[in-house]
Short mmCIF file of C-alpha atoms in Angstrom, two decimals:
data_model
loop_
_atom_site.label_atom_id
_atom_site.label_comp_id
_atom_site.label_asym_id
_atom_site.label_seq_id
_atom_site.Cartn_x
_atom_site.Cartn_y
_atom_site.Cartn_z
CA UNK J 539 -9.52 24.83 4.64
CA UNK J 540 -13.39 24.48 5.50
CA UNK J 541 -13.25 21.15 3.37
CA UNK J 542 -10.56 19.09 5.88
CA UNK J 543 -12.23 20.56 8.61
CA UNK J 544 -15.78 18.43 8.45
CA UNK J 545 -15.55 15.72 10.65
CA UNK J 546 -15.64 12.71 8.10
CA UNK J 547 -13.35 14.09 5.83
CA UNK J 548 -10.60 14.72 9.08
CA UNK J 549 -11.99 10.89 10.10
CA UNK J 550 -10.77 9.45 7.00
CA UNK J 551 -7.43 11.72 6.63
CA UNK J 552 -6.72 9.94 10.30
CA UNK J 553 -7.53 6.82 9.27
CA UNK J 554 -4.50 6.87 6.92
CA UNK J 555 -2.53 7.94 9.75
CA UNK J 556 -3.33 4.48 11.59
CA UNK J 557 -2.68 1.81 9.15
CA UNK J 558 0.61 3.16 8.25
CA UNK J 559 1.65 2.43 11.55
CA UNK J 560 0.75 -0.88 10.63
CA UNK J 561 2.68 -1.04 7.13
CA UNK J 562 5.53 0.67 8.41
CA UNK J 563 6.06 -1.61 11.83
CA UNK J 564 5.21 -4.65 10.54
CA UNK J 565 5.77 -5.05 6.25
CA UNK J 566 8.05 -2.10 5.77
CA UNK J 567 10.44 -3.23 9.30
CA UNK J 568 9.83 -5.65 11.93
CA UNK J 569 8.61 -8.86 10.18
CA UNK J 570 10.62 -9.20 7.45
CA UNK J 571 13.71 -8.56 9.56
CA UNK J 572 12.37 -10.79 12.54
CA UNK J 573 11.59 -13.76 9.77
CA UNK J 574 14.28 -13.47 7.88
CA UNK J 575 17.34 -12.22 9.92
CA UNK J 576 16.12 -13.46 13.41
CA UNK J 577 14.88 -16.35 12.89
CA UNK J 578 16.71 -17.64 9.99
CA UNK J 579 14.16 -18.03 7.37
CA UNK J 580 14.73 -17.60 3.42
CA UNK J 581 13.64 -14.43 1.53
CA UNK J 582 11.39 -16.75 -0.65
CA UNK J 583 9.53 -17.87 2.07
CA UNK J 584 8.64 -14.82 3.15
CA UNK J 585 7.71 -13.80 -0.32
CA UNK J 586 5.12 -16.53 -0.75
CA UNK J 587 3.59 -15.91 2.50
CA UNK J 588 2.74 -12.11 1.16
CA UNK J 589 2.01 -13.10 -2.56
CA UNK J 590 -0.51 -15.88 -0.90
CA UNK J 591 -1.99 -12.58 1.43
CA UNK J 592 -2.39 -11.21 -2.05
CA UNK J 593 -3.86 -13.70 -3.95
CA UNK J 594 -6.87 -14.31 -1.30
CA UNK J 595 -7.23 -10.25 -1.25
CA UNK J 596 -6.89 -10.14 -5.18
CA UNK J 597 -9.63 -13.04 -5.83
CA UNK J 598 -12.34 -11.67 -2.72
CA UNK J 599 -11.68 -7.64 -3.24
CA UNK J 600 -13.45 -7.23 -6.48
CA UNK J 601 -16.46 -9.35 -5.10
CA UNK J 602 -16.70 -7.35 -1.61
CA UNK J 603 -16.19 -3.90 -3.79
CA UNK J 604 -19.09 -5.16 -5.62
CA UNK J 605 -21.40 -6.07 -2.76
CA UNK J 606 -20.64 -2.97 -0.66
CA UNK J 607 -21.43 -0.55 -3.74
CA UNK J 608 -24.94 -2.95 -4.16
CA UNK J 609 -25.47 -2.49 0.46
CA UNK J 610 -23.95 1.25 0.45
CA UNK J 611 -21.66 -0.69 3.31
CA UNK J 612 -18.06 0.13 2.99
CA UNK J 613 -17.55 1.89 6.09
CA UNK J 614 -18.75 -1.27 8.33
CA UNK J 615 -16.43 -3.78 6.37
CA UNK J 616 -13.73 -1.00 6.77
CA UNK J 617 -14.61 -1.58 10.58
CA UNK J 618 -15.10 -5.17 10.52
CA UNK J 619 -11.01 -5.92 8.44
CA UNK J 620 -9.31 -3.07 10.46
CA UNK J 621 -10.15 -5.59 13.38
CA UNK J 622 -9.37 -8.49 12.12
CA UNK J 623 -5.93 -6.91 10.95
CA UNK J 624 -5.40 -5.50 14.23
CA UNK J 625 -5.74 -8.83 16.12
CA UNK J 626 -4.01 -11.00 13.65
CA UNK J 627 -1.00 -8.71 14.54
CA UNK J 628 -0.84 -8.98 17.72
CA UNK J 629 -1.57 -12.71 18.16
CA UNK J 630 1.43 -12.56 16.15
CA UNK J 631 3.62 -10.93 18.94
CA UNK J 632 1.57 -13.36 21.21
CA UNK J 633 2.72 -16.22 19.47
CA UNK J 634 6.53 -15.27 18.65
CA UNK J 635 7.04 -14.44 22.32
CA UNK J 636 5.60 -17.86 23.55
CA UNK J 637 7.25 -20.22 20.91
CA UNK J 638 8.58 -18.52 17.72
CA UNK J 639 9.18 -21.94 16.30
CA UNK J 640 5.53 -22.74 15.49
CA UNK J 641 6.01 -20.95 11.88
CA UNK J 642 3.10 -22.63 10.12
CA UNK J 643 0.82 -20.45 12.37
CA UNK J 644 2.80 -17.10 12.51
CA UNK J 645 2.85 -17.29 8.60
CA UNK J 646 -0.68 -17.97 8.51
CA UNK J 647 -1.57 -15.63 10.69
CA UNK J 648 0.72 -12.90 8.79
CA UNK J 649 -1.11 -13.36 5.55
CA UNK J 650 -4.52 -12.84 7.12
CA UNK J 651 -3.50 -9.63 8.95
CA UNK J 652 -1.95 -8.72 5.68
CA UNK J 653 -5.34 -9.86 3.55
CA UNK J 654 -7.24 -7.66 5.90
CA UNK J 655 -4.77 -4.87 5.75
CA UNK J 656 -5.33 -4.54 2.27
CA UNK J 657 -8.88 -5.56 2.08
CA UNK J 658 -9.47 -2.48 4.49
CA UNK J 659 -6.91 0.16 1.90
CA UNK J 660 -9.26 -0.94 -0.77
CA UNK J 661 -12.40 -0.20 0.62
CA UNK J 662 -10.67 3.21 2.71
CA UNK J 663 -10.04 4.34 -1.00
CA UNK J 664 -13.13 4.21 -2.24
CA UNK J 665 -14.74 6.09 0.92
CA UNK J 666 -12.81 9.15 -0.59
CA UNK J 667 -15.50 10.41 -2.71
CA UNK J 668 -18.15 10.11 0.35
CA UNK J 669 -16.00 12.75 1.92
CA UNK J 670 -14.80 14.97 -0.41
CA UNK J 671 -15.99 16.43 -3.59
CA UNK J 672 -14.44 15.79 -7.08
CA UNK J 673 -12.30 19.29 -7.05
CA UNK J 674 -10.54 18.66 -3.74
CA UNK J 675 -9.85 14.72 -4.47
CA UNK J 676 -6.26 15.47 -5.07
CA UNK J 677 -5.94 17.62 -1.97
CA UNK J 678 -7.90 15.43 0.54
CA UNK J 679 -5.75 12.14 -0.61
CA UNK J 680 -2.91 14.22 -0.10
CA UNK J 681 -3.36 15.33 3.25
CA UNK J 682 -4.53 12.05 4.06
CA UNK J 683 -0.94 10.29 2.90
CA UNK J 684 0.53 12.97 4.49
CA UNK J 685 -1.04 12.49 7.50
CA UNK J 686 -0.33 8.51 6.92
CA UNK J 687 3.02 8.69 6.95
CA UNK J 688 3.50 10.81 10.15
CA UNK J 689 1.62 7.82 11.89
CA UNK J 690 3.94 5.86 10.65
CA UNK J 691 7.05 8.13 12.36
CA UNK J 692 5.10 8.00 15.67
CA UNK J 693 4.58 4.38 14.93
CA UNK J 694 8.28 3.97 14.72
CA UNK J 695 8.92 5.64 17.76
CA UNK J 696 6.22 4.02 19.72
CA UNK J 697 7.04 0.41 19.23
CA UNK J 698 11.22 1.21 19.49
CA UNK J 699 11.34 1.24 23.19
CA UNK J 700 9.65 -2.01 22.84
CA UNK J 701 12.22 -3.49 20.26
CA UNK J 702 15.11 -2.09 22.54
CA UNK J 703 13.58 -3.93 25.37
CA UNK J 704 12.45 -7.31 24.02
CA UNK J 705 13.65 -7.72 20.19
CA UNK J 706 11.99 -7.35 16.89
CA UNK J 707 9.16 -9.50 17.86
CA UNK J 708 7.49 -7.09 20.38
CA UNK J 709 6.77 -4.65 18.23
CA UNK J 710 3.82 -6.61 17.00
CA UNK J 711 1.24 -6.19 19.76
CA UNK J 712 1.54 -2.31 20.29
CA UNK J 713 1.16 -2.03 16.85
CA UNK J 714 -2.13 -3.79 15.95
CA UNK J 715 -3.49 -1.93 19.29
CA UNK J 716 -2.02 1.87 18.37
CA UNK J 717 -3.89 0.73 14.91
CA UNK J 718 -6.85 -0.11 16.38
CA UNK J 719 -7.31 3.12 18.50
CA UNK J 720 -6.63 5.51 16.14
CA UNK J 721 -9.05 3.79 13.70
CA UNK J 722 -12.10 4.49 16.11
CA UNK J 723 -12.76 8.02 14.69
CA UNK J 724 -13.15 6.70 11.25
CA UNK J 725 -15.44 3.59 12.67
CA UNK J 726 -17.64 6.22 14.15
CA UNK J 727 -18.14 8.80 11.55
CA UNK J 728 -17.20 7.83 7.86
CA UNK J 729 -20.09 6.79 6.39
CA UNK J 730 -20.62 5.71 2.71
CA UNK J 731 -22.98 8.18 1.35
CA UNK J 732 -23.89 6.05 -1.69
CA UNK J 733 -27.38 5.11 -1.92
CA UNK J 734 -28.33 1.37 -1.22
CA UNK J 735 -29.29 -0.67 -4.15
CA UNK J 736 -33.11 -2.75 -4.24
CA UNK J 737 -31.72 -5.92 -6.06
CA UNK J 738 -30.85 -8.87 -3.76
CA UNK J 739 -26.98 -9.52 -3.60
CA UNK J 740 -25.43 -13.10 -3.50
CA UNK J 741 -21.71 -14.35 -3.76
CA UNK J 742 -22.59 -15.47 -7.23
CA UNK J 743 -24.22 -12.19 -8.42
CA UNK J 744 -21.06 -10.26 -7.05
CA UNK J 745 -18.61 -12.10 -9.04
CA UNK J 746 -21.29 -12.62 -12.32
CA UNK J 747 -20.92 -8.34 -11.55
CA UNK J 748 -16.81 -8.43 -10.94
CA UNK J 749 -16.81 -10.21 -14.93
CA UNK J 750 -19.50 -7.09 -15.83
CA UNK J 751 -17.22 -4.68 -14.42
CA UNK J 752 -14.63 -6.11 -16.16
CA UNK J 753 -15.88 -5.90 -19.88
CA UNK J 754 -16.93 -2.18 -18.93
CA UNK J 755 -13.60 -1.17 -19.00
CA UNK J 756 -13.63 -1.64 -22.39
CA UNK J 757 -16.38 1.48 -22.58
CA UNK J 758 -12.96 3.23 -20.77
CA UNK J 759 -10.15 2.38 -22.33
CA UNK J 760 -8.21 4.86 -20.29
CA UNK J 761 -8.96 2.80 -17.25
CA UNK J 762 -8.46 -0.55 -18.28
CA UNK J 763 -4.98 0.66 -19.46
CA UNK J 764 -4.10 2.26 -16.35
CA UNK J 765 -5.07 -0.68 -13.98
CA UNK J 766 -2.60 -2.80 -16.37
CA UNK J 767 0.18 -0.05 -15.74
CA UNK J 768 -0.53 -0.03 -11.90
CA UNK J 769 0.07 -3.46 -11.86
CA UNK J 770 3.19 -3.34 -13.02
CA UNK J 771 4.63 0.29 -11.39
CA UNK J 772 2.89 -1.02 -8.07
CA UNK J 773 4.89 -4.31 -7.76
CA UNK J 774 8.12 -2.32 -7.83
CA UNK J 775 7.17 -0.38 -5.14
CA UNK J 776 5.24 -2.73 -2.71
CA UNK J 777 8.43 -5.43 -3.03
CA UNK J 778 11.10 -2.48 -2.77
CA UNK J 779 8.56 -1.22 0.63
CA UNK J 780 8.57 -5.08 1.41
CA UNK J 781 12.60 -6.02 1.45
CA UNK J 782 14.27 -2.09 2.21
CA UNK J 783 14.68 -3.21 5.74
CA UNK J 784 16.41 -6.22 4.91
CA UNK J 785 18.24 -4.33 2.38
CA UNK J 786 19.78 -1.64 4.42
CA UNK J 787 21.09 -4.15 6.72
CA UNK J 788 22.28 -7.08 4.82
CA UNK J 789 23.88 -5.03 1.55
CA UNK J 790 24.40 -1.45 3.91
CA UNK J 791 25.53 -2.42 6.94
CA UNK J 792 22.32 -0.61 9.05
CA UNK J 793 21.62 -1.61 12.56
CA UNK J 794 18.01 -1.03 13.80
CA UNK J 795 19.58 1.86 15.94
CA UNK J 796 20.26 3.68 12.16
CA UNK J 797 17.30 1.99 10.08
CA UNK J 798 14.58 3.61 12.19
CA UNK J 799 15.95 7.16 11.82
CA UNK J 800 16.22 6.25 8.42
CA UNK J 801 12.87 5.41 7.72
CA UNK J 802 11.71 8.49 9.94
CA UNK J 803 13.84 10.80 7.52
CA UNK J 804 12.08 9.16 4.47
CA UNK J 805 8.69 8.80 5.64
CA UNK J 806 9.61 12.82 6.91
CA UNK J 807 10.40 13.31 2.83
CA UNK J 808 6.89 11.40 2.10
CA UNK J 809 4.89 13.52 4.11
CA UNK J 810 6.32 16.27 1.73
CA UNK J 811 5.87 14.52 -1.21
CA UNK J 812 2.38 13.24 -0.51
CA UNK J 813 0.97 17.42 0.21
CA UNK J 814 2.92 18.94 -2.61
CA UNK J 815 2.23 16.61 -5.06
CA UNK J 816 -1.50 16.36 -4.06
CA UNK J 817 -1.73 20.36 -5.20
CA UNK J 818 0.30 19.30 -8.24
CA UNK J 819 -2.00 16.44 -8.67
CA UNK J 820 -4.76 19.05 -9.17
CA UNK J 821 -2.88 21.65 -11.17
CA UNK J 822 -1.18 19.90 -13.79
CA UNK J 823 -3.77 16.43 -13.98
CA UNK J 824 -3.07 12.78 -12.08
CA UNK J 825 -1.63 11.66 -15.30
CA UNK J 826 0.92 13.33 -16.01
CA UNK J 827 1.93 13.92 -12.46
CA UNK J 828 1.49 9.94 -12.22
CA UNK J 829 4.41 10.04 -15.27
CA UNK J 830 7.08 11.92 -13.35
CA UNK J 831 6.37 9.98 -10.14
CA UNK J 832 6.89 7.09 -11.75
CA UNK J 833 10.17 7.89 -13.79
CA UNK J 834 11.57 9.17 -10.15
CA UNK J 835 11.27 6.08 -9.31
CA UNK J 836 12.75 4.28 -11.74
CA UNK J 837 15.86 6.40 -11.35
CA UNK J 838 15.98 5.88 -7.48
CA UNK J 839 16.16 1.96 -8.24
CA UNK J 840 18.61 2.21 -10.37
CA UNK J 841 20.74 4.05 -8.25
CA UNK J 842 20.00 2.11 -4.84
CA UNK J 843 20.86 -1.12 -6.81
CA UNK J 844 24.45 0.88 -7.50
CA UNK J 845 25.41 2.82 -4.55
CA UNK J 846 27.80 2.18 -1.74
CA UNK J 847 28.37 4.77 0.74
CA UNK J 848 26.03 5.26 3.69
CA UNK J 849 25.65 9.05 2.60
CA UNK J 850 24.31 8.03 -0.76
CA UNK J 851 21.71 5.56 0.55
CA UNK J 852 20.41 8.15 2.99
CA UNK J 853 19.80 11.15 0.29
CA UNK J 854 18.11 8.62 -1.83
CA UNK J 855 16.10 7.14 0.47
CA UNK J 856 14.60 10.89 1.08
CA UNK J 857 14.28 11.08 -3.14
CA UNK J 858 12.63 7.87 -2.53
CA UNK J 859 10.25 8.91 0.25
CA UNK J 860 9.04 11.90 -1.66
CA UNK J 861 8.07 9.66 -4.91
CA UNK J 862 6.40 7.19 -2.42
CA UNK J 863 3.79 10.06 -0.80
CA UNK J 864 3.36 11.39 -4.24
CA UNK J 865 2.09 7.69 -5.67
CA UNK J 866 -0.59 7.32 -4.11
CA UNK J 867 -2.18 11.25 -4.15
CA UNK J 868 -1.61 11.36 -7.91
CA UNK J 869 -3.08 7.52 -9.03
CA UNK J 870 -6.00 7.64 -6.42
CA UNK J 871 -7.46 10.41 -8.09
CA UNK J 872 -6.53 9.32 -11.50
CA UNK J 873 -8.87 6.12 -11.17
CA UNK J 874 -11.55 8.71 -9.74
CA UNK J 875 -11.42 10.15 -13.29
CA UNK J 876 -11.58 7.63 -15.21
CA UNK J 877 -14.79 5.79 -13.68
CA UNK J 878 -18.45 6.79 -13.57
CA UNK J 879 -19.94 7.95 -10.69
CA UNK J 880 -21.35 5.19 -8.98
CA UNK J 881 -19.04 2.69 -9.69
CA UNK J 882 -16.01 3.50 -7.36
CA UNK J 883 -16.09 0.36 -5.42
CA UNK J 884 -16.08 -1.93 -8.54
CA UNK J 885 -13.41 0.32 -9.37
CA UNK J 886 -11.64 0.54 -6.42
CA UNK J 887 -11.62 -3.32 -6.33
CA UNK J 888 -10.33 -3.63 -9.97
CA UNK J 889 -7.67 -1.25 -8.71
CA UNK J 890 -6.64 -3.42 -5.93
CA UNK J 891 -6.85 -6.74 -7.96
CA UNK J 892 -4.92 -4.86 -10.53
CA UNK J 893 -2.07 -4.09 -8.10
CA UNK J 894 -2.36 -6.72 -5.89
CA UNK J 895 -2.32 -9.61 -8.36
CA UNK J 896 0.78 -8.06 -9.72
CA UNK J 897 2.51 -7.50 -6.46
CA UNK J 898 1.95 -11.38 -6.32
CA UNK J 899 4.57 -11.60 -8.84
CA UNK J 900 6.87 -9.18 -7.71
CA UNK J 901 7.88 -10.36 -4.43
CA UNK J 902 8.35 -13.76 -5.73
CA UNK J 903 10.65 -12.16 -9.13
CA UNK J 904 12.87 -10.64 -5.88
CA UNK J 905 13.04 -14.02 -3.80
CA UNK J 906 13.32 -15.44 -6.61
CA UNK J 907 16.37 -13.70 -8.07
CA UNK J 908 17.78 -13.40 -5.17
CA UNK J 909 18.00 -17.48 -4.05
CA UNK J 910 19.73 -17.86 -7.80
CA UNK J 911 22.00 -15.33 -6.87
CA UNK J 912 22.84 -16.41 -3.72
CA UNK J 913 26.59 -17.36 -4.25
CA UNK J 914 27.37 -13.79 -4.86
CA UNK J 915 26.42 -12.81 -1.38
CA UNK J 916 25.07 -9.42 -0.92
CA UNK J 917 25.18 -8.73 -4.38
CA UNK J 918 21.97 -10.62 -4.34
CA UNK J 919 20.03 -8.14 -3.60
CA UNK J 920 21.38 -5.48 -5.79
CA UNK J 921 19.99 -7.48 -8.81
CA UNK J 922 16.94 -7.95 -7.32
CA UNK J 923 16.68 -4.14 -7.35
CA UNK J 924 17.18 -4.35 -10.75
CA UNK J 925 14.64 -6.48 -11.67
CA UNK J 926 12.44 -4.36 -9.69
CA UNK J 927 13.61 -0.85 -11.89
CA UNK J 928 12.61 -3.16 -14.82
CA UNK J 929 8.64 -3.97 -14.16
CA UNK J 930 8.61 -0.52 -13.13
CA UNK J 931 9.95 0.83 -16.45
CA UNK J 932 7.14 -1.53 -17.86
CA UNK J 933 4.70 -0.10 -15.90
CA UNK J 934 5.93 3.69 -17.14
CA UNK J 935 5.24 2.95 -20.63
CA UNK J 936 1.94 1.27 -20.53
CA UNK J 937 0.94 4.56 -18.47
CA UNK J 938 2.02 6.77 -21.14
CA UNK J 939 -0.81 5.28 -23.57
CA UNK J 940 -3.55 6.62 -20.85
CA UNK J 941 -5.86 8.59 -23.29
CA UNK J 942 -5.82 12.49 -22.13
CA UNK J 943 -8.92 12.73 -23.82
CA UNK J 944 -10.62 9.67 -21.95
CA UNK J 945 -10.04 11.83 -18.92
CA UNK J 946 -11.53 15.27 -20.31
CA UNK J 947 -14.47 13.45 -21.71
CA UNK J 948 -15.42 12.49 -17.99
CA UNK J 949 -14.57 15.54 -16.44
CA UNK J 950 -17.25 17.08 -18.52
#
């Protein structure tokens, strides 16, 4: 227990604690619901809005990842996005309170709270190995989910007095602020313990290094297949995380008064899933715990696109939260072993471009799907389930190629 006990290492498991609050409140509940259901908007709107979020963080991330690793920086440009996410979203509440009509701006301030968000994951990943060693990467990421997804239960309850009180739209402003705060320890005392680079860095150089990094995945095949596989497996889940809320309440029937206890019983289940599978993670190898995550998954999908009753939706949604905790512990420190020392933020930023550019795609396949399907009503959404269990399944396979022996070659 020594290891979680250093003061960077429980900085950076609390971290993850704060901006789940943030992808809970606002992508997993409130703005979807508040965009679409409230105010009226279509589910392809809101799907471009987040695949644009993504293309701006897909096209910069690899480029920052690049210049931190060259400035040894990623702790201040953790600070410097946390903020910027944190004030985007509540200028958002600001805004919808005062006239919810002006759209153009609340969408455009959405995808830059939602660019920052995941600039900030990106670069929070890749601070892992500044506070951990190799043998407890598994553990710490674990701990850290698990620690994520409680702040997202008190992030629930936090805001839901506010939502009782004043509708969907005030949940946005006590969210970016309980974000904010609980980010300070991480501001203070995370540093990135890699050691700053002599060459001078421009934009040009960090994208002429983005297309380096890029043919050296062909020294690691293992990795370059991977980052293709996380693409796909990744776009299921961040457009299932992205349209649940919407789901439960347009094909299930859920009020808010039922979807937040809902959420609180899954994110309960991915607290679980997130520490057990972390030890598993470092027992049995990120690969092939990476292989069952990923088949759970597909099998939840299915189902969810097929069930009726109330009952069944809740006991998958707990299947469901355990596979979601047990994602990220297991393909964190699966990238970890595939890359040199040295090169984690290249890495890191390949992994979010990987995922990211994907998850472009997926939203817009669900939106998509589901404004062709529209005459069939609810039904609509079912299929885009489906189409989601299907890049998934793609995703599954490509994994299965990952080269074993590209991992033990590292590891030695």
């Amino acid at each position: 227990m020594k290891i979680y006990l250093k003061k960077d290492t429980l900085s950076w498991i609390l971290y993850d604690f704060a901006n789940t609050i943030y992808s809970m409140n606002i992508v997993s509940l409130y703005f979807s619901q508040w965009f679409i259901i409230d105010l009226g908007e279509k589910d392809i709107v809101y799907s471009i809005a987040f695949s644009i979020s993504l293309i701006i963080n897909g096209l910069t991330m690899p480029a920052i990842g690049a210049l931190c690793d060259a400035r040894a920086s990623k702790h201040t440009m953790l600070t410097l996005f946390t903020i910027l996410c944190c004030v985007s979203t509540a200028l958002i509440g600001i805004m919808g309170n005062l006239n919810p009509l002006l759209i153009t701006s609340i969408i455009g301030l959405f995808i830059i709270a939602n660019f920052a968000y995941n600039a900030s994951q990106a670069l929070y990943n890749a601070l892992l190995s500044s506070v951990t060693t190799p043998d407890n990467y598994g553990r710490v990421s674990g701990w850290g989910v698990a620690l994520g997804y409680a702040g997202s239960i008190l992030g629930m309850l936090a805001v839901l007095p506010f939502v009782k009180a004043g509708g969907r739209i005030s949940a946005f402003l006590p969210t970016g602020a309980l974000f904010l705060a609980l980010s300070i320890p991480a501001f203070l005392f995370v540093r990135d313990k890699a050691t700053p680079r002599e060459e001078s860095i421009n934009i040009g150089l960090a994208y002429r290094k983005v297309i380096n990094t890029l043919k050296k995945t062909r020294r690691y095949p293992g990795l370059l297949r991977f980052l293709i596989a996380k693409a796909f497996y990744e776009d299921g889940i961040a457009t299932a995380i992205l349209f649940m809320a919407v789901y439960a309440q347009q094909v299930m029937g859920m009020s808010d008064e039922v979807k937040v206890p809902f959420f609180i019983v899954s994110t309960t289940f991915a607290i679980i899933g997130s520490v057990v599978f972390g030890y598993i993670t470092d027992r049995l190898g990120p690969k092939k715990t990476l292989i069952i995550v990923i088949t759970g998954w597909v099998i939840c999908l299915v189902f969810i696109s097929i069930i009726k009753t109330t009952l069944l939706f809740w006991l998958i949604g707990a299947v469901v939260g355990i596979f979601l905790g047990a994602t990220w512990t297991s393909s964190r420190p699966l990238l970890l072993k595939l890359v040199p020392a040295g090169m984690e933020g290249e890495a890191f930023g390949l992994y979010s471009l990987s995922g990211k550019v994907a998850a472009i795609i997926g939203p817009l396949l669900f939106g998509g799907v589901v404004l062709i399907a529209e005459p069939l009503g609810a039904v609509k959404y079912r299929i885009g389930v489906i189409s989601l269990a299907v890049m998934m399944t793609v995703g599954l396979i490509i994994l299965l190629g990952v080269k074993e022996k590209q991992i033990l070659q590292y590891k030695s």
